């Protein structure tokens, strides 16, 4: 008896539409399983990369702008032209952007049903529901717990969120009604049409809510200007354009970094671009592209800075913060500058000057030590003549002062000679100096003390040290010296106030009014005013400071007013200009789209888009794994500069469709080889593979944005679109086909119906949890973040719902629990 062997029929050979591409009859099951798993993971990376390009096309389309004219009586001609977005953000998010993030799932469902002769399949619908479950449960849990400690994120546009949530829940309730209640085991033409039409209905209702048709109007970014008015320095004309940063912001950052001598121009420009990019508002689409490029070692959308440069920047910021907090304390500033991290002792006078009445007989001068105080130290004190002469006006002093271990304060006394001859105020100096052998001690900034001998009991007069001060705008502060002359008796105060001339308070400097207190014998104080970066070029501007209202019988002296003139540092301005120009170039390199084929190939063929200096080992590994996809897509898909993004959109969609068909076959055959039901394969492997970039993108959006809209706010809208397009479109195609044939479109309602019921129940629980979090103080009154323990508890609870969904759906698929409708 002869036995015929068909070499084309073997294990799982008929599961795919396009695969197997070659005969695998002689291959072992283990080898085939490994290769199909590897191929599926590799194709998931390919889909993520082409989806990146697809979304760049969408961004190009939805970022289109137009010029409108707005009446403005303050402008010559009475009309101001502003640039606004053509696409409403809500419409863009729920149409092209939602389609962009859900394209693989939607196309898989369409391709499967068309490839099976317009018969219902399990992989496509299972992936739709499985992806929705992963999005709502797993991504929400990760975003919830990923918010930094002490921070929260709330849904900002609550109206649109409520609409998308209602539509999302209705979408899956509608699936239950169609699959189980109205026509079990069948989808009728009117049901398919209604399902598909819910997609434009969702967009129209959300747009109406966004425009305030039924509730208070929400101002969206499509209604604000995205251009920048350079005619003034205010921020009122600056919009929220995701792709651009205000020139004023760039110059301000360039000035801040230019002051730090530790940064080269190149490093300063890179830091400026990185910090500005981090602080911008971005759309959910931007975060999806950013996540994909991070995963695949592609051209990053935020400049990469190495660890050493980041640490140096953080140290400089810490130093600035300390100096700002301690600006009023001259001693504290000295500690920062001289102690070398607390390793050396610093010795100085407690004040730069003092005064003594001639009849008091002696003057006490304080000396302090700070920094390293655990060892004993010595310092020399010596008097030096000024207008007062040693012997006739005071007794000279030259002695060694000893500080014991841990002693921080001591005094020296200089004897004053009291005579009967009237003399004007006279001065002499007391100086500190060290032996050359003293290596562990240094002198502080106040190493010389001026002593004024006053011949009467007058409280004195207050005046500035000079009538005008010239201050570089880049210095950050102005120091004005206020002297107390012709007397220093008693504790007195003098008030000060600023007056704008050409400089403006709170814009060019921080002014106002205040009071200086002079204790008995004190003769000098420093008034410190903060100078701001105005951004003005080649123009001097000034303000006035006036002394007034002295107390205790004191008077205002000859120089009771001083003019402070702010000038530009030409050398520094040149540095700022170079840093700003390089920063603009760096930011320009971060745009989503590519302008030419050559730029596409450059980014595709180079790790990190050419930024090899900051590429990590993982970047190199992932670039190697995805090199084929990057180069192929760079060759096949036109850049967004051609055709306004529509050509990129169309070609990318075709490529996604082809790769999705391959992934569908790989997943089906892999599941068959290891004994997985198609439903289980769909809700686990395929759903996770297509949704993993969304997980990384949502987590980054949750951390980087001020609201939860771009992270979890868009999940419900995306899930609704999955049903309306991912099921509505293939159902519509199939029902039309079978209606023409005079037959029914049959759908197995048991497995799909059960998984939809489980998902809907878990989704209701999740939405209730988020609602409770928003309104209960113990959770921080926000959907995301809040106190640590409640945050972790709710995240674990929501994530457990995903495991419950997967476990119950799998048990039903294997008939371990048999639920039929």
mmCIF file of N, CA and C in Angstrom, residues 47-64 87 92 96-101 103 242-243 283-293 296 298-301 589-596 599-600 603 633-634 637-653 656:
data_model
loop_
_atom_site.group_PDB
_atom_site.id
_atom_site.type_symbol
_atom_site.label_atom_id
_atom_site.label_comp_id
_atom_site.label_asym_id
_atom_site.label_seq_id
_atom_site.Cartn_x
_atom_site.Cartn_y
_atom_site.Cartn_z
ATOM 1 N N UNK A 47 7.001 48.171 12.623
ATOM 2 C CA UNK A 47 5.730 48.903 12.662
ATOM 3 C C UNK A 47 5.868 50.175 13.486
ATOM 4 N N UNK A 48 6.591 50.097 14.605
ATOM 5 C CA UNK A 48 6.788 51.282 15.443
ATOM 6 C C UNK A 48 7.529 52.369 14.678
ATOM 7 N N UNK A 49 8.540 51.963 13.881
ATOM 8 C CA UNK A 49 9.334 52.952 13.133
ATOM 9 C C UNK A 49 8.516 53.586 12.013
ATOM 10 N N UNK A 50 7.788 52.774 11.262
ATOM 11 C CA UNK A 50 6.989 53.352 10.171
ATOM 12 C C UNK A 50 5.818 54.151 10.742
ATOM 13 N N UNK A 51 5.310 53.746 11.914
ATOM 14 C CA UNK A 51 4.271 54.546 12.571
ATOM 15 C C UNK A 51 4.820 55.902 12.983
ATOM 16 N N UNK A 52 6.108 55.941 13.360
ATOM 17 C CA UNK A 52 6.787 57.216 13.642
ATOM 18 C C UNK A 52 6.710 58.131 12.422
ATOM 19 N N UNK A 53 7.084 57.605 11.261
ATOM 20 C CA UNK A 53 7.022 58.389 10.027
ATOM 21 C C UNK A 53 5.578 58.773 9.694
ATOM 22 N N UNK A 54 4.668 57.830 9.891
ATOM 23 C CA UNK A 54 3.240 58.066 9.652
ATOM 24 C C UNK A 54 2.747 59.247 10.485
ATOM 25 N N UNK A 55 3.141 59.295 11.754
ATOM 26 C CA UNK A 55 2.687 60.367 12.639
ATOM 27 C C UNK A 55 3.380 61.688 12.332
ATOM 28 N N UNK A 56 4.598 61.608 11.789
ATOM 29 C CA UNK A 56 5.243 62.854 11.334
ATOM 30 C C UNK A 56 4.429 63.479 10.201
ATOM 31 N N UNK A 57 3.904 62.626 9.337
ATOM 32 C CA UNK A 57 3.025 63.134 8.279
ATOM 33 C C UNK A 57 1.761 63.740 8.851
ATOM 34 N N UNK A 58 1.197 63.076 9.866
ATOM 35 C CA UNK A 58 -0.003 63.609 10.520
ATOM 36 C C UNK A 58 0.303 64.955 11.173
ATOM 37 N N UNK A 59 1.456 65.025 11.846
ATOM 38 C CA UNK A 59 1.831 66.291 12.494
ATOM 39 C C UNK A 59 1.967 67.406 11.473
ATOM 40 N N UNK A 60 2.550 67.097 10.331
ATOM 41 C CA UNK A 60 2.704 68.101 9.276
ATOM 42 C C UNK A 60 1.347 68.579 8.785
ATOM 43 N N UNK A 61 0.405 67.649 8.653
ATOM 44 C CA UNK A 61 -0.934 68.000 8.170
ATOM 45 C C UNK A 61 -1.669 68.847 9.201
ATOM 46 N N UNK A 62 -1.664 68.391 10.466
ATOM 47 C CA UNK A 62 -2.450 69.071 11.503
ATOM 48 C C UNK A 62 -1.809 70.351 12.010
ATOM 49 N N UNK A 63 -0.540 70.580 11.696
ATOM 50 C CA UNK A 63 0.126 71.811 12.148
ATOM 51 C C UNK A 63 0.003 72.933 11.123
ATOM 52 N N UNK A 64 -0.733 72.698 10.060
ATOM 53 C CA UNK A 64 -0.911 73.726 9.042
ATOM 54 C C UNK A 64 -1.555 74.964 9.660
ATOM 55 N N UNK A 87 -6.306 73.230 11.934
ATOM 56 C CA UNK A 87 -6.972 72.101 12.572
ATOM 57 C C UNK A 87 -7.264 72.408 14.034
ATOM 58 N N UNK A 92 -8.188 67.086 15.645
ATOM 59 C CA UNK A 92 -6.946 66.424 15.242
ATOM 60 C C UNK A 92 -6.642 65.227 16.130
ATOM 61 N N UNK A 96 -7.061 62.103 12.968
ATOM 62 C CA UNK A 96 -5.805 61.616 12.416
ATOM 63 C C UNK A 96 -4.862 61.085 13.494
ATOM 64 N N UNK A 97 -4.754 61.802 14.619
ATOM 65 C CA UNK A 97 -3.814 61.357 15.647
ATOM 66 C C UNK A 97 -4.260 60.047 16.294
ATOM 67 N N UNK A 98 -5.556 59.918 16.590
ATOM 68 C CA UNK A 98 -6.058 58.662 17.148
ATOM 69 C C UNK A 98 -5.897 57.530 16.144
ATOM 70 N N UNK A 99 -6.148 57.830 14.887
ATOM 71 C CA UNK A 99 -5.951 56.820 13.848
ATOM 72 C C UNK A 99 -4.478 56.433 13.741
ATOM 73 N N UNK A 100 -3.603 57.421 13.928
ATOM 74 C CA UNK A 100 -2.168 57.141 13.852
ATOM 75 C C UNK A 100 -1.709 56.184 14.927
ATOM 76 N N UNK A 101 -2.180 56.374 16.173
ATOM 77 C CA UNK A 101 -1.764 55.488 17.263
ATOM 78 C C UNK A 101 -2.443 54.126 17.175
ATOM 79 N N UNK A 103 -3.526 52.687 14.178
ATOM 80 C CA UNK A 103 -3.499 52.177 12.804
ATOM 81 C C UNK A 103 -3.163 50.691 12.714
ATOM 82 N N UNK A 242 3.949 73.823 19.547
ATOM 83 C CA UNK A 242 4.782 72.709 19.968
ATOM 84 C C UNK A 242 6.108 72.694 19.258
ATOM 85 N N UNK A 243 6.145 73.212 18.078
ATOM 86 C CA UNK A 243 7.358 73.071 17.285
ATOM 87 C C UNK A 243 8.309 74.228 17.434
ATOM 88 N N UNK A 283 2.296 67.596 22.311
ATOM 89 C CA UNK A 283 1.095 66.793 22.088
ATOM 90 C C UNK A 283 1.393 65.329 22.372
ATOM 91 N N UNK A 284 0.306 64.518 22.482
ATOM 92 C CA UNK A 284 0.488 63.081 22.689
ATOM 93 C C UNK A 284 1.194 62.450 21.502
ATOM 94 N N UNK A 285 0.983 62.996 20.314
ATOM 95 C CA UNK A 285 1.661 62.496 19.113
ATOM 96 C C UNK A 285 3.169 62.690 19.238
ATOM 97 N N UNK A 286 3.601 63.847 19.736
ATOM 98 C CA UNK A 286 5.038 64.114 19.920
ATOM 99 C C UNK A 286 5.645 63.089 20.872
ATOM 100 N N UNK A 287 4.938 62.809 21.972
ATOM 101 C CA UNK A 287 5.470 61.851 22.939
ATOM 102 C C UNK A 287 5.543 60.451 22.341
ATOM 103 N N UNK A 288 4.593 60.098 21.467
ATOM 104 C CA UNK A 288 4.635 58.767 20.831
ATOM 105 C C UNK A 288 5.862 58.662 19.927
ATOM 106 N N UNK A 289 6.123 59.694 19.144
ATOM 107 C CA UNK A 289 7.299 59.680 18.261
ATOM 108 C C UNK A 289 8.580 59.664 19.091
ATOM 109 N N UNK A 290 8.607 60.463 20.146
ATOM 110 C CA UNK A 290 9.794 60.534 21.019
ATOM 111 C C UNK A 290 10.075 59.176 21.648
ATOM 112 N N UNK A 291 9.024 58.483 22.104
ATOM 113 C CA UNK A 291 9.198 57.169 22.719
ATOM 114 C C UNK A 291 9.733 56.160 21.713
ATOM 115 N N UNK A 292 9.191 56.183 20.493
ATOM 116 C CA UNK A 292 9.648 55.245 19.466
ATOM 117 C C UNK A 292 11.123 55.457 19.145
ATOM 118 N N UNK A 293 11.536 56.692 19.037
ATOM 119 C CA UNK A 293 12.938 56.966 18.698
ATOM 120 C C UNK A 293 13.871 56.613 19.856
ATOM 121 N N UNK A 296 14.258 52.780 19.545
ATOM 122 C CA UNK A 296 14.949 52.253 18.358
ATOM 123 C C UNK A 296 16.293 52.926 18.076
ATOM 124 N N UNK A 298 16.896 56.082 17.455
ATOM 125 C CA UNK A 298 16.739 57.050 16.374
ATOM 126 C C UNK A 298 17.072 58.461 16.790
ATOM 127 N N UNK A 299 16.770 59.409 15.903
ATOM 128 C CA UNK A 299 17.038 60.821 16.115
ATOM 129 C C UNK A 299 16.153 61.350 17.234
ATOM 130 N N UNK A 300 16.754 61.737 18.348
ATOM 131 C CA UNK A 300 15.996 62.159 19.522
ATOM 132 C C UNK A 300 15.356 63.533 19.308
ATOM 133 N N UNK A 301 14.222 63.725 19.998
ATOM 134 C CA UNK A 301 13.507 65.002 19.917
ATOM 135 C C UNK A 301 13.896 65.958 21.037
ATOM 136 N N UNK A 589 17.072 71.286 14.715
ATOM 137 C CA UNK A 589 17.375 69.885 14.420
ATOM 138 C C UNK A 589 16.475 68.919 15.153
ATOM 139 N N UNK A 590 15.611 69.424 16.046
ATOM 140 C CA UNK A 590 14.720 68.558 16.813
ATOM 141 C C UNK A 590 13.334 68.442 16.205
ATOM 142 N N UNK A 591 13.111 69.079 15.079
ATOM 143 C CA UNK A 591 11.769 69.030 14.490
ATOM 144 C C UNK A 591 11.403 67.596 14.115
ATOM 145 N N UNK A 592 10.122 67.334 14.101
ATOM 146 C CA UNK A 592 9.646 65.973 13.863
ATOM 147 C C UNK A 592 9.907 65.515 12.442
ATOM 148 N N UNK A 593 9.686 66.406 11.504
ATOM 149 C CA UNK A 593 9.737 65.993 10.101
ATOM 150 C C UNK A 593 11.139 66.162 9.522
ATOM 151 N N UNK A 594 11.328 65.609 8.342
ATOM 152 C CA UNK A 594 12.587 65.771 7.599
ATOM 153 C C UNK A 594 12.293 66.567 6.334
ATOM 154 N N UNK A 595 13.260 67.360 5.943
ATOM 155 C CA UNK A 595 13.027 68.286 4.830
ATOM 156 C C UNK A 595 13.436 67.712 3.486
ATOM 157 N N UNK A 596 14.186 66.611 3.467
ATOM 158 C CA UNK A 596 14.669 66.084 2.189
ATOM 159 C C UNK A 596 14.955 64.595 2.319
ATOM 160 N N UNK A 599 18.273 64.078 4.154
ATOM 161 C CA UNK A 599 18.178 64.156 5.609
ATOM 162 C C UNK A 599 17.576 62.872 6.181
ATOM 163 N N UNK A 600 16.592 62.308 5.456
ATOM 164 C CA UNK A 600 16.009 61.043 5.896
ATOM 165 C C UNK A 600 17.056 59.939 5.966
ATOM 166 N N UNK A 603 19.556 60.468 8.902
ATOM 167 C CA UNK A 603 19.014 60.070 10.204
ATOM 168 C C UNK A 603 18.857 58.554 10.292
ATOM 169 N N UNK A 633 12.483 52.325 4.902
ATOM 170 C CA UNK A 633 11.420 53.334 4.980
ATOM 171 C C UNK A 633 11.906 54.687 4.479
ATOM 172 N N UNK A 634 13.194 55.003 4.713
ATOM 173 C CA UNK A 634 13.740 56.261 4.187
ATOM 174 C C UNK A 634 13.705 56.281 2.670
ATOM 175 N N UNK A 637 9.364 55.962 1.600
ATOM 176 C CA UNK A 637 8.381 56.964 2.035
ATOM 177 C C UNK A 637 8.937 58.367 1.830
ATOM 178 N N UNK A 638 8.234 59.211 1.067
ATOM 179 C CA UNK A 638 8.719 60.577 0.804
ATOM 180 C C UNK A 638 8.759 61.406 2.084
ATOM 181 N N UNK A 639 9.639 62.406 2.164
ATOM 182 C CA UNK A 639 9.677 63.294 3.333
ATOM 183 C C UNK A 639 8.418 64.151 3.406
ATOM 184 N N UNK A 640 8.138 64.665 4.595
ATOM 185 C CA UNK A 640 6.904 65.433 4.806
ATOM 186 C C UNK A 640 6.907 66.762 4.069
ATOM 187 N N UNK A 641 8.070 67.208 3.622
ATOM 188 C CA UNK A 641 8.133 68.477 2.886
ATOM 189 C C UNK A 641 7.484 68.365 1.506
ATOM 190 N N UNK A 642 7.252 67.149 1.044
ATOM 191 C CA UNK A 642 6.622 66.928 -0.260
ATOM 192 C C UNK A 642 5.134 66.661 -0.050
ATOM 193 N N UNK A 643 4.298 67.486 -0.655
ATOM 194 C CA UNK A 643 2.856 67.254 -0.599
ATOM 195 C C UNK A 643 2.196 67.615 0.705
ATOM 196 N N UNK A 644 2.848 68.456 1.507
ATOM 197 C CA UNK A 644 2.224 68.913 2.751
ATOM 198 C C UNK A 644 1.976 67.822 3.765
ATOM 199 N N UNK A 645 2.687 66.699 3.661
ATOM 200 C CA UNK A 645 2.531 65.604 4.624
ATOM 201 C C UNK A 645 1.580 64.520 4.163
ATOM 202 N N UNK A 646 0.722 64.810 3.179
ATOM 203 C CA UNK A 646 -0.275 63.826 2.739
ATOM 204 C C UNK A 646 0.366 62.644 2.025
ATOM 205 N N UNK A 647 1.426 62.891 1.265
ATOM 206 C CA UNK A 647 2.098 61.796 0.568
ATOM 207 C C UNK A 647 2.795 60.885 1.578
ATOM 208 N N UNK A 648 3.417 61.472 2.593
ATOM 209 C CA UNK A 648 4.020 60.679 3.671
ATOM 210 C C UNK A 648 2.955 59.853 4.382
ATOM 211 N N UNK A 649 1.839 60.470 4.658
ATOM 212 C CA UNK A 649 0.708 59.808 5.327
ATOM 213 C C UNK A 649 0.246 58.590 4.529
ATOM 214 N N UNK A 650 0.035 58.771 3.230
ATOM 215 C CA UNK A 650 -0.514 57.706 2.383
ATOM 216 C C UNK A 650 0.470 56.545 2.231
ATOM 217 N N UNK A 651 1.727 56.868 1.925
ATOM 218 C CA UNK A 651 2.728 55.804 1.731
ATOM 219 C C UNK A 651 2.988 55.047 3.030
ATOM 220 N N UNK A 652 3.025 55.767 4.144
ATOM 221 C CA UNK A 652 3.233 55.109 5.432
ATOM 222 C C UNK A 652 2.084 54.173 5.755
ATOM 223 N N UNK A 653 0.875 54.590 5.425
ATOM 224 C CA UNK A 653 -0.303 53.766 5.691
ATOM 225 C C UNK A 653 -0.235 52.452 4.919
ATOM 226 N N UNK A 656 2.381 50.285 6.660
ATOM 227 C CA UNK A 656 1.841 49.747 7.914
ATOM 228 C C UNK A 656 0.887 48.596 7.633
#
